[in-house]
Amino acid sequence: MCGIIAVSKRTAALADVLDILRGALESLEYRGYDSAGVAVVIPPEAVTGKAPAGKASAGKAPDGQEVSDDKIWIAKSAAGTGSLNELAKKCEQFVLSVGNAPTDIVAGIGHTRWATHGRPIEANAHPLMSCNGEVAIVHNGIIENYFELGAQLQKDGHELTSETDSEVIAHLIESELAKDGSADVGDNGERLHKAVLKTVAALKGSFALAIVWSKAEGTVVAARRISPLIVGITSDLILVASDIPALLGYTRELFALEDDQVVQLRPGFLKLTDIKGAEIEPTPMNVDWDVQAAQRQGWDDFMCKEIHEQPSAVRDTLMGRLLPNGTLTLDETRFSDDELRSIEKVFIVGCGSSFHAGMVAKYVIEHWVRLTTEVDIASELRYRDPIMDSRTLVVGVSQSGETIDTLRALREAKRQKAKVLVVTNVVDSSMAREADGVLYTRAGPEIGVASTKTHLAQITALEILALYLAELRGTLYRQEISQLLKALAKLPLKLEQTLAHEAEVSLVADQFGQANTFFFIGRHVGYPVALEGALKLKEIAYLQAQGYAAGELKHGPIALIEPGVVVVGVATRTLLWEKLMANIAEVRARGASVVLVANQGDTETAERADAVLWVPTTHPLLAPILDIVPLQMLAYFLAIKHGNNVDKPRNLAKTVTVE
Ligand code: AGP
């Protein structure tokens, strides 16, 4: 998804601000992007060299750089994943040509674009300018009424030059500034703030916005509806970004904008208002991630690092919940025990890997807690008219806490008066703030687009929740619970043992490196593991991979099984092992190659496979936490063998903030 950064820095040269913008855009890269751009308001004192030619309203200089008469410089690149490198070169040339004298204050904005409306070309890359070249904006989200707004703007004489839904915002702000009677007198930061308030009131859809105006030197105005936006503050620097990792290197003094809030910022000045202009006090965020956690630290890529961080992600998620005396505590969810006892039905909702974690939870909640549990993809649940009431617990599962489909489904649940609990990795994320209760996974920042450690942490948190409910509602004996807690506590060590098989998994990837059709099958809790294994292979290795409930194969998909197809079975010892083996026999009989996830030393399973992925034994309902790991590694090695960038797979975004 698009990434936004805005900066205002005191006692800075242009190069300082461009460096901060570039660095922050690099840390937003993982969200997925196809083009990028920056804009800075040029203070006259900064210009010591020859001012570059070009004028924003009249078009671009040949290299794609733009400078308006009113001193906003813009550079863009639509070179796909090479955009940030190209942009860095343009910034260097610009600084060389205009000079780099320190000035009182410099403001700028930057953007990585993940195309929705309009092709990934430079004209559609952000920042986007108003006609007079005085206002530059960056936008994440979708403006649903852009067509009507654009038609009206054109009637009023504005010239729209991009194919985007976002450009109207710059023109609307320009119009509002022009209508403002106090033209060219008074506080221009305040004038921009008011113009943005009027503009966002006219917008339908979702937006995270950052705006600079050449006449409001050093001021950044930002606004949010649905799409996330975080503000970071230091004594001489303010930053606004789409997510926390982009800000971690500068400050932990952060707050998140809420829906329909607008903020006006300069170092030493902050004014936060609601959409009507009433002032609000920001609520600080509590972020305990450190900068190193969001860096590669010598690993080849983030995905590999994050796969190896899984033992600690699970250990940290258990910490403080699993007490040394073998009992469980879950005070932090904000629900009283009576409220949790009153629940009659559970819905679990999420997308992608988070949905798969929710599927595992359905099995465990129904089995341990004896509560009817539905699990649904967020984008489906939201629009299928589900029936909920105050005795329904809706559990939203989301690594980012920002996925728009899940956020909307949870809002629908709240509208129906259900109790909403969120399992998320991001403290104070939108879902965490809006939910009635939160259960944080403690996996640390996940930068690789493919979820790995956060997925395991989600399953862990959901298993803890299920056991807590079982204890509270008396559906499991105390002794059963304490045995399960002991088994949970052993998982970090068993994950380390699983990761020790990495080299063998790499050999299995070599063995099937030429295959291009994979079926992942499993039964019971092995079924969501199969779906997750297939998702990993699709998203990073770009291979045809289908995930199926093993028993369903013979109802159609088995027609696709033939020599050359690889069937990956989740064959650790559960109640349904024999039945799964029957399904494996069916695919073998039709010529498929078979790879099985099996418990360490289980020769009976190994005899039925062309290759084995070993995992330690655990309680069958905890097994997904181990079983998925070799499938993540298999996808990883196949992706690397195919020469893919595992951290930034094509077409994907880490956090999906459009529906
Ligand atoms: C997983 O590898 C994916 N990148 C994706 O399916 C992800 O799980 C999904 O978009 C949900 O994101 P969330 O957990 O942040 O809500």
mmCIF file of N, CA and C in Angstrom, residues 528-575:
data_model
loop_
_atom_site.group_PDB
_atom_site.id
_atom_site.type_symbol
_atom_site.label_atom_id
_atom_site.label_comp_id
_atom_site.label_asym_id
_atom_site.label_seq_id
_atom_site.Cartn_x
_atom_site.Cartn_y
_atom_site.Cartn_z
ATOM 1 N N PRO A 528 -5.869 -25.525 7.981
ATOM 2 C CA PRO A 528 -5.355 -24.150 7.884
ATOM 3 C C PRO A 528 -3.845 -24.081 7.656
ATOM 4 N N VAL A 529 -3.109 -25.074 8.171
ATOM 5 C CA VAL A 529 -1.656 -25.084 7.918
ATOM 6 C C VAL A 529 -1.408 -25.261 6.410
ATOM 7 N N ALA A 530 -2.200 -26.151 5.799
ATOM 8 C CA ALA A 530 -2.053 -26.369 4.351
ATOM 9 C C ALA A 530 -2.386 -25.082 3.585
ATOM 10 N N LEU A 531 -3.441 -24.400 4.007
ATOM 11 C CA LEU A 531 -3.804 -23.146 3.325
ATOM 12 C C LEU A 531 -2.685 -22.115 3.466
ATOM 13 N N GLU A 532 -2.117 -22.039 4.653
ATOM 14 C CA GLU A 532 -1.050 -21.059 4.892
ATOM 15 C C GLU A 532 0.213 -21.425 4.087
ATOM 16 N N GLY A 533 0.525 -22.727 4.021
ATOM 17 C CA GLY A 533 1.689 -23.162 3.234
ATOM 18 C C GLY A 533 1.506 -22.789 1.768
ATOM 19 N N ALA A 534 0.292 -22.985 1.260
ATOM 20 C CA ALA A 534 0.023 -22.651 -0.145
ATOM 21 C C ALA A 534 0.099 -21.142 -0.360
ATOM 22 N N LEU A 535 -0.427 -20.381 0.604
ATOM 23 C CA LEU A 535 -0.388 -18.911 0.476
ATOM 24 C C LEU A 535 1.064 -18.415 0.421
ATOM 25 N N LYS A 536 1.916 -18.973 1.282
ATOM 26 C CA LYS A 536 3.327 -18.554 1.307
ATOM 27 C C LYS A 536 3.965 -18.814 -0.065
ATOM 28 N N LEU A 537 3.689 -20.014 -0.612
ATOM 29 C CA LEU A 537 4.321 -20.363 -1.886
ATOM 30 C C LEU A 537 3.841 -19.442 -3.017
ATOM 31 N N LYS A 538 2.527 -19.157 -3.000
ATOM 32 C CA LYS A 538 1.987 -18.248 -4.026
ATOM 33 C C LYS A 538 2.632 -16.879 -3.919
ATOM 34 N N GLU A 539 2.637 -16.344 -2.687
ATOM 35 C CA GLU A 539 2.989 -14.925 -2.589
ATOM 36 C C GLU A 539 4.469 -14.644 -2.786
ATOM 37 N N ILE A 540 5.353 -15.566 -2.443
ATOM 38 C CA ILE A 540 6.772 -15.220 -2.644
ATOM 39 C C ILE A 540 7.443 -16.011 -3.765
ATOM 40 N N ALA A 541 6.951 -17.249 -4.042
ATOM 41 C CA ALA A 541 7.596 -18.038 -5.108
ATOM 42 C C ALA A 541 6.833 -17.910 -6.430
ATOM 43 N N TYR A 542 5.649 -17.312 -6.385
ATOM 44 C CA TYR A 542 4.797 -17.120 -7.571
ATOM 45 C C TYR A 542 4.502 -18.452 -8.274
ATOM 46 N N LEU A 543 4.291 -19.493 -7.481
ATOM 47 C CA LEU A 543 3.995 -20.805 -8.058
ATOM 48 C C LEU A 543 2.526 -21.147 -7.834
ATOM 49 N N GLN A 544 1.972 -21.932 -8.738
ATOM 50 C CA GLN A 544 0.588 -22.378 -8.574
ATOM 51 C C GLN A 544 0.518 -23.266 -7.345
ATOM 52 N N ALA A 545 -0.198 -22.838 -6.337
ATOM 53 C CA ALA A 545 -0.266 -23.620 -5.103
ATOM 54 C C ALA A 545 -1.696 -23.554 -4.577
ATOM 55 N N GLN A 546 -2.297 -24.704 -4.433
ATOM 56 C CA GLN A 546 -3.673 -24.760 -3.929
ATOM 57 C C GLN A 546 -3.648 -25.390 -2.544
ATOM 58 N N GLY A 547 -4.401 -24.820 -1.636
ATOM 59 C CA GLY A 547 -4.544 -25.414 -0.315
ATOM 60 C C GLY A 547 -5.912 -26.071 -0.224
ATOM 61 N N TYR A 548 -5.943 -27.319 0.230
ATOM 62 C CA TYR A 548 -7.228 -28.033 0.301
ATOM 63 C C TYR A 548 -7.368 -28.810 1.600
ATOM 64 N N ALA A 549 -8.608 -28.946 2.051
ATOM 65 C CA ALA A 549 -8.902 -29.927 3.092
ATOM 66 C C ALA A 549 -8.714 -31.284 2.415
ATOM 67 N N ALA A 550 -7.877 -32.143 2.991
ATOM 68 C CA ALA A 550 -7.490 -33.375 2.293
ATOM 69 C C ALA A 550 -8.706 -34.204 1.880
ATOM 70 N N GLY A 551 -9.727 -34.219 2.728
ATOM 71 C CA GLY A 551 -10.911 -35.025 2.427
ATOM 72 C C GLY A 551 -11.711 -34.489 1.254
ATOM 73 N N GLU A 552 -11.452 -33.253 0.883
ATOM 74 C CA GLU A 552 -12.223 -32.588 -0.174
ATOM 75 C C GLU A 552 -11.614 -32.854 -1.552
ATOM 76 N N LEU A 553 -10.376 -33.333 -1.535
ATOM 77 C CA LEU A 553 -9.635 -33.502 -2.787
ATOM 78 C C LEU A 553 -10.401 -34.358 -3.793
ATOM 79 N N LYS A 554 -10.993 -35.450 -3.273
ATOM 80 C CA LYS A 554 -11.651 -36.397 -4.188
ATOM 81 C C LYS A 554 -12.975 -35.847 -4.724
ATOM 82 N N HIS A 555 -13.400 -34.676 -4.231
ATOM 83 C CA HIS A 555 -14.649 -34.091 -4.722
ATOM 84 C C HIS A 555 -14.402 -33.144 -5.889
ATOM 85 N N GLY A 556 -13.313 -33.258 -6.536
ATOM 86 C CA GLY A 556 -13.065 -32.412 -7.708
ATOM 87 C C GLY A 556 -11.593 -32.210 -8.011
ATOM 88 N N PRO A 557 -10.848 -31.580 -7.086
ATOM 89 C CA PRO A 557 -9.464 -31.205 -7.426
ATOM 90 C C PRO A 557 -8.574 -32.376 -7.813
ATOM 91 N N ILE A 558 -8.917 -33.588 -7.398
ATOM 92 C CA ILE A 558 -8.056 -34.737 -7.713
ATOM 93 C C ILE A 558 -7.919 -34.930 -9.233
ATOM 94 N N ALA A 559 -8.851 -34.354 -9.976
ATOM 95 C CA ALA A 559 -8.762 -34.417 -11.444
ATOM 96 C C ALA A 559 -7.478 -33.750 -11.938
ATOM 97 N N LEU A 560 -6.930 -32.853 -11.145
ATOM 98 C CA LEU A 560 -5.716 -32.141 -11.561
ATOM 99 C C LEU A 560 -4.435 -32.877 -11.192
ATOM 100 N N ILE A 561 -4.572 -33.947 -10.410
ATOM 101 C CA ILE A 561 -3.362 -34.655 -9.959
ATOM 102 C C ILE A 561 -2.827 -35.533 -11.089
ATOM 103 N N GLU A 562 -1.547 -35.351 -11.385
ATOM 104 C CA GLU A 562 -0.886 -36.127 -12.449
ATOM 105 C C GLU A 562 0.615 -36.074 -12.179
ATOM 106 N N PRO A 563 1.408 -36.869 -12.869
ATOM 107 C CA PRO A 563 2.852 -36.804 -12.646
ATOM 108 C C PRO A 563 3.356 -35.373 -12.859
ATOM 109 N N GLY A 564 4.265 -34.970 -12.002
ATOM 110 C CA GLY A 564 4.793 -33.594 -12.083
ATOM 111 C C GLY A 564 4.200 -32.688 -11.019
ATOM 112 N N VAL A 565 2.984 -33.044 -10.552
ATOM 113 C CA VAL A 565 2.355 -32.255 -9.483
ATOM 114 C C VAL A 565 2.974 -32.673 -8.144
ATOM 115 N N VAL A 566 3.228 -31.695 -7.288
ATOM 116 C CA VAL A 566 3.761 -32.006 -5.955
ATOM 117 C C VAL A 566 2.643 -31.817 -4.931
ATOM 118 N N VAL A 567 2.390 -32.856 -4.135
ATOM 119 C CA VAL A 567 1.405 -32.748 -3.060
ATOM 120 C C VAL A 567 2.163 -32.669 -1.737
ATOM 121 N N VAL A 568 1.901 -31.574 -1.005
ATOM 122 C CA VAL A 568 2.548 -31.396 0.302
ATOM 123 C C VAL A 568 1.481 -31.680 1.365
ATOM 124 N N GLY A 569 1.707 -32.704 2.165
ATOM 125 C CA GLY A 569 0.713 -33.094 3.167
ATOM 126 C C GLY A 569 1.172 -32.739 4.576
ATOM 127 N N VAL A 570 0.238 -32.238 5.374
ATOM 128 C CA VAL A 570 0.551 -31.953 6.785
ATOM 129 C C VAL A 570 0.213 -33.227 7.554
ATOM 130 N N ALA A 571 1.250 -34.050 7.783
ATOM 131 C CA ALA A 571 1.012 -35.429 8.229
ATOM 132 C C ALA A 571 1.578 -35.706 9.606
ATOM 133 N N THR A 572 1.589 -34.671 10.470
ATOM 134 C CA THR A 572 1.990 -34.942 11.852
ATOM 135 C C THR A 572 0.866 -35.741 12.510
ATOM 136 N N ARG A 573 1.211 -36.417 13.629
ATOM 137 C CA ARG A 573 0.256 -37.372 14.214
ATOM 138 C C ARG A 573 -0.912 -36.662 14.910
ATOM 139 N N THR A 574 -2.057 -36.699 14.253
ATOM 140 C CA THR A 574 -3.287 -36.204 14.880
ATOM 141 C C THR A 574 -4.302 -37.327 14.755
ATOM 142 N N LEU A 575 -5.517 -37.072 15.239
ATOM 143 C CA LEU A 575 -6.562 -38.093 15.203
ATOM 144 C C LEU A 575 -6.823 -38.607 13.789
#
